[in-house]
XYZ file of C-alpha atoms in Angstrom:
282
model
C -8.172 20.796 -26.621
C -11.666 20.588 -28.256
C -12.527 17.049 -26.530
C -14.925 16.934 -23.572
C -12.537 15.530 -22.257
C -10.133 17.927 -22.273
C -10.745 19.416 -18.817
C -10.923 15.936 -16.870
C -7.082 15.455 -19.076
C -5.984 18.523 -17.916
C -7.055 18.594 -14.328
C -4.363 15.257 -13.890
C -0.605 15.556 -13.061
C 1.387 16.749 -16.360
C 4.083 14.734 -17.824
C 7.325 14.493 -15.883
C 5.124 15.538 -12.655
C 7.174 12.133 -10.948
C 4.614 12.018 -8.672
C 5.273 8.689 -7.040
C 8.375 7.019 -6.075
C 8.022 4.779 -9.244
C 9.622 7.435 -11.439
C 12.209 9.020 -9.069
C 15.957 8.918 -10.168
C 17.643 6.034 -8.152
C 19.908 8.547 -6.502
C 16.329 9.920 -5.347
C 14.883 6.763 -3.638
C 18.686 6.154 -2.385
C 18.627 9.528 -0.777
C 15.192 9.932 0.442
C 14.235 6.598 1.110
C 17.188 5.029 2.004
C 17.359 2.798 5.208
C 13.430 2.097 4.782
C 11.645 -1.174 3.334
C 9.750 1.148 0.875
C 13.342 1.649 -0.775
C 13.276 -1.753 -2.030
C 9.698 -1.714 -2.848
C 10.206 1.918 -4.696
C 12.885 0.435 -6.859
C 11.140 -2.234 -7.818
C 7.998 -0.445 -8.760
C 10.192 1.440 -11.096
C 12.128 -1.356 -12.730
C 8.691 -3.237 -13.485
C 7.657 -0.328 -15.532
C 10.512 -0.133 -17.160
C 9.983 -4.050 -18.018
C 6.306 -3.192 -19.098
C 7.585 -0.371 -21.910
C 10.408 -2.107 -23.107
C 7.627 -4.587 -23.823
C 5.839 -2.499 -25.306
C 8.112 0.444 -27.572
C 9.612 0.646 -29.970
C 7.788 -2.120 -31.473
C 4.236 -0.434 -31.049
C 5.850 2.774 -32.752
C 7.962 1.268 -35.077
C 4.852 -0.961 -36.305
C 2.103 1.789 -35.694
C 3.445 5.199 -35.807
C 0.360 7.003 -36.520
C -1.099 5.420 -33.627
C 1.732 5.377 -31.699
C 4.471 8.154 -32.092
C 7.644 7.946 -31.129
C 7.590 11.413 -29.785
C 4.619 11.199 -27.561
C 5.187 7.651 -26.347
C 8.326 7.994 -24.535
C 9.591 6.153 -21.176
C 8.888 9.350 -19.192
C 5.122 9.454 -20.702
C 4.721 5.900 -20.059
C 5.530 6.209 -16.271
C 3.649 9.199 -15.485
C 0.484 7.451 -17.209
C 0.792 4.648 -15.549
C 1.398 6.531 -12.093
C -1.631 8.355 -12.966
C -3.970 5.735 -14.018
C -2.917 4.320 -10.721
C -3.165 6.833 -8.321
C -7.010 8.498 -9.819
C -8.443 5.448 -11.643
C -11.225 4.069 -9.593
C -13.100 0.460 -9.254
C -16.692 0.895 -9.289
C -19.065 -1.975 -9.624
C -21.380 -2.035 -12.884
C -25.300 -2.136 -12.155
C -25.859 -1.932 -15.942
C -25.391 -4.665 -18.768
C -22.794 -2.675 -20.926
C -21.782 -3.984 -24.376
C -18.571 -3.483 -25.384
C -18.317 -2.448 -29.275
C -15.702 -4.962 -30.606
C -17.196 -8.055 -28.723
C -20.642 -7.330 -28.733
C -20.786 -9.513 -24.924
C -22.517 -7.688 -21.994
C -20.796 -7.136 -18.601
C -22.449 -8.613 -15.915
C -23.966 -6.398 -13.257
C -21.809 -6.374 -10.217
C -18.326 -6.514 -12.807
C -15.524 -4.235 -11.538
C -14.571 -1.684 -14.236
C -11.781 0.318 -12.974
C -12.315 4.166 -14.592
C -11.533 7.701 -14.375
C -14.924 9.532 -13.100
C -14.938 12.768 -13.419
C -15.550 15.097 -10.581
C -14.972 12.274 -7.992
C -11.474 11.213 -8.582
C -10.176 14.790 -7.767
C -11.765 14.210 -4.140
C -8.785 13.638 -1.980
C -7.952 10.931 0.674
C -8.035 10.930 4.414
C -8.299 9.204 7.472
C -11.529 10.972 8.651
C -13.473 11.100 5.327
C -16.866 11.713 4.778
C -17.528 8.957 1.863
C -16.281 5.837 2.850
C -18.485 3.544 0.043
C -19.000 5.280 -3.774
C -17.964 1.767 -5.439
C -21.339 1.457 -7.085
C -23.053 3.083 -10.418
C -26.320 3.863 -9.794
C -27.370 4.119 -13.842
C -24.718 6.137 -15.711
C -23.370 8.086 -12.723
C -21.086 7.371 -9.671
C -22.753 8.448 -6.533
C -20.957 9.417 -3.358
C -22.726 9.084 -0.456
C -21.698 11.226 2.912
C -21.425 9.411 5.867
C -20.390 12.191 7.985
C -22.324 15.924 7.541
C -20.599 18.352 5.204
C -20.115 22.140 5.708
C -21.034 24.926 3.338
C -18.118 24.730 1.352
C -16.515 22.423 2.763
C -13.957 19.619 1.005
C -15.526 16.525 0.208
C -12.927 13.817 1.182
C -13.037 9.781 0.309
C -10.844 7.355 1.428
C -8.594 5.149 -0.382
C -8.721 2.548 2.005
C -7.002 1.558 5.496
C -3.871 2.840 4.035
C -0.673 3.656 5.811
C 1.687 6.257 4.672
C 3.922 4.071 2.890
C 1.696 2.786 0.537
C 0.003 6.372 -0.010
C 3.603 7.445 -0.890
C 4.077 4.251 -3.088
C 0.568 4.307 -5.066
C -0.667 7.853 -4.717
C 2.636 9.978 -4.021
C 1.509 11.783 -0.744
C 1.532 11.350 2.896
C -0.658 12.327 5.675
C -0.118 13.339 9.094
C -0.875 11.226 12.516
C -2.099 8.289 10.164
C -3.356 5.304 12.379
C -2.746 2.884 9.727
C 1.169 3.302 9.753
C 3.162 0.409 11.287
C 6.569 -0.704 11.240
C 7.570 -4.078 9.724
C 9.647 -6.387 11.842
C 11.867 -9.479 11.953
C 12.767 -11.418 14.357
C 15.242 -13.843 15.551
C 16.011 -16.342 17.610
C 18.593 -15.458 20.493
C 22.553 -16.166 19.229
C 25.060 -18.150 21.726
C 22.800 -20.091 23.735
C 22.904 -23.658 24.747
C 21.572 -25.792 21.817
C 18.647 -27.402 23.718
C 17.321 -24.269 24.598
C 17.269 -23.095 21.530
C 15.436 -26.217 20.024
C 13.172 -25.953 23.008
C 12.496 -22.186 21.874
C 11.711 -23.282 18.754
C 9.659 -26.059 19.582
C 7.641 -23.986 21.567
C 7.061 -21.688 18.604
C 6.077 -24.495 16.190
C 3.609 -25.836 19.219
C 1.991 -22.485 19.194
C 2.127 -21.863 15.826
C 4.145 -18.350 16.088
C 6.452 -16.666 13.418
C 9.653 -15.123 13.486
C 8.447 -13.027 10.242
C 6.550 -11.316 9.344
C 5.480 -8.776 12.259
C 4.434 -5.111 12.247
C 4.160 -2.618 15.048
C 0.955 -0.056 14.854
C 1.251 2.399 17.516
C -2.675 3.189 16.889
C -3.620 -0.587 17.822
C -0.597 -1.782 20.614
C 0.847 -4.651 20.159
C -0.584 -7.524 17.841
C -1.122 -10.865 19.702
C 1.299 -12.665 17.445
C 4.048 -10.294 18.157
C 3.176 -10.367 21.764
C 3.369 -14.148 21.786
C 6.740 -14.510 19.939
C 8.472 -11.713 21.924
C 7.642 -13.693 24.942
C 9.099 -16.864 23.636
C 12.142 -15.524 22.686
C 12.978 -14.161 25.589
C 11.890 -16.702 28.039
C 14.352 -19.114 30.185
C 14.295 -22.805 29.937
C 12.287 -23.576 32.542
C 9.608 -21.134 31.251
C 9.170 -22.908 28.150
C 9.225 -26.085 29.709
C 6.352 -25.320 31.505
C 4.547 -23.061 29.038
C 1.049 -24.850 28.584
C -1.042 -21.701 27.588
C -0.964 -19.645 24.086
C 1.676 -16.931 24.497
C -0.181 -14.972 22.410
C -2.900 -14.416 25.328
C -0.589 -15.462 28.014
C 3.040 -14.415 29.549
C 5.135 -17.495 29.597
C 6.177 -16.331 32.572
C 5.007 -13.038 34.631
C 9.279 -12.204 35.323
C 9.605 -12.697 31.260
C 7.631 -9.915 30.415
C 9.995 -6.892 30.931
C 12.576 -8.740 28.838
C 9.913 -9.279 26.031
C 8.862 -5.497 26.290
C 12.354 -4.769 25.939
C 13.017 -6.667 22.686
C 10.395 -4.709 20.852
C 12.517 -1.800 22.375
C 15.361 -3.245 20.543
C 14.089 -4.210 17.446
C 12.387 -0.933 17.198
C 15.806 0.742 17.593
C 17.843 -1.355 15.216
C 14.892 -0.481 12.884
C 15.682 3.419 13.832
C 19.406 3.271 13.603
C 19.117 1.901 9.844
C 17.306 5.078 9.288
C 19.746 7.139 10.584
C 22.135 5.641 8.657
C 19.834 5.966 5.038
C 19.919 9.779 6.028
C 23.831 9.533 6.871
C-alpha cells in the first residue's frame, strides 16, 4: 500500500477478475463459445498457461518461499497476471540508452520494451480513436499524440490495432459494437459426386491460378476478398468453363452464367457457418 506504485496496482483487474476467455471454466467457453473457432483458440489459451505454471510452481515456492509463497502464487494468480500483463502492457520503442542493473549492457535506441505506463494504459480501445501512434518515448515519458480533436472532457481513446472482436475478446476480454475488422473464417471444398475429370480439371485450374481452398475470411466492412472471389468461382464452374478459363478468377468470372452459383456458395458456407452456432447455443 505505501509503494508509488500502489495506485497504478490497484487501478488493474483484481485477482479472480477472469477477464479473458483464458481463465473461464471449460463448461464456460463450452457454453458461451461453443460452435465458434474462438472455442478452440480459448481452450487452448488456457491450457498453455496452465503448461507455463506447472513449469513454473511448486518448484519456485518450494525452492524460494520467501520470494515466492505458496499462498500468493497460486494457478488463479498466475492467470489473471498473465491476462493482465497481456491485455494493459504496452510496446513502446526506447529513444534512450538504458542500462540494465545486473548486466550493465545498454539497450539500443529503437529496442521494444513492452511496459505498464501509467496513465496511458487505462485509455481504452476503439475503432474511431483519437491516438493511433504513442509507440515512442520521447525521454522518460510516453507521449500520446491526438490525431483527431478532443472535447472538454472528453475520453481519450487509443487503438489496439486493426482488431476484430474475436481477438479483443481473446487478448483484452471485451467486445465492441459494429467493428469493421470482424470477419468470418471459412473453408472450402471441392464439390462431392462429380465426374473425376472434372474434378481434376477444378483442381488444376486452382493450382494454375494459384487459389486456396483454406484459409478464407468474409469481412462484411471490405466485400468479398479477391481470393475468395476467385475460388468460389472455380468451384462452382462447369467443365467447359474451366476449360476455357484463361484469365485470373480472382479479377475475372470464369464464366458470366457462373456467377450466381458462386454468390450462392458463400450463401452456403456462410449458413453452415451459422447453423454450427445455433447448435453451440443448443
Amino acid at each position: 500500500a505505501s509503494s508509488k506504485w500502489a495506485p497504478l496496482l490497484n487501478s488493474l483487474p483484481p485477482v479472480g477478475a477472469k477477464l479473458t476467455p483464458a481463465s473461464w471454466p471449460p463448461d464456460a467457453i463450452a457454453f458461451l463459445l461453443g460452435g465458434t473457432p474462438l472455442a478452440a483458440d480459448a481452450a487452448a489459451a488456457r491450457e498453455k498457461l496452465a503448461r507455463q505454471y506447472a513449469a513454473l510452481f511448486p518448484a519456485l515456492s518450494e525452492h524460494y518461499p520467501e520470494a515466492f509463497p505458496a499462498e500468493a502464487y497460486t494457478a488463479e494468480a498466475f492467470r489473471g497476471a498473465a491476462e493482465a500483463w497481456n491485455a494493459y502492457g504496452m510496446t513502446v520503442m526506447s529513444t534512450l540508452k538504458e542500462t540494465t542493473s545486473t548486466e550493465k549492457e545498454s539497450l539500443p535506441i529503437g529496442t521494444p520494451v513492452t511496459c505498464l505506463p501509467t496513465v496511458a494504459l487505462l485509455c481504452n480501445h476503439s475503432v474511431w480513436p483519437h491516438a493511433v501512434r504513442y509507440s515512442r518515448l520521447r525521454g522518460d515519458a510516453l507521449h500520446v499524440p491526438v490525431a483527431r480533436s478532443v472535447r472538454k472532457n472528453e475520453e481519450v481513446f487509443v487503438s489496439y490495432g486493426a482488431k476484430s472482436n474475436a481477438e479483443l475478446l481473446l487478448f483484452y476480454g471485451f467486445c465492441v459494437e459494429n467493428n469493421p475488422y470482424d470477419d468470418v473464417p471459412l473453408s472450402l471444398e471441392l464439390p462431392q459426386g462429380e465426374v473425376a475429370e472434372v474434378t481434376r480439371a477444378r483442381s488444376a485450374c486452382l493450382q494454375r491460378w494459384r487459389l486456396a481452398l483454406s484459409p478464407h475470411a468474409a469481412r462484411a466492412a471490405k466485400g468479398v476478398a479477391p481470393g475468395l472471389m476467385g475460388t468460389l468461382r472455380v468451384l462452382t464452374a462447369d467443365a467447359a468453363a474451366l476449360a476455357t478459363c484463361v484469365q485470373d478468377p480472382r479479377v475475372a468470372p470464369v464464366s458470366s452464367e457462373g456467377e450466381p452459383a458462386a454468390a450462392a456458395a458463400l450463401c452456403g458456407a456462410l449458413a453452415a457457418l451459422l447453423e454450427q452456432l445455433d447448435e453451440g447455443d443448443a
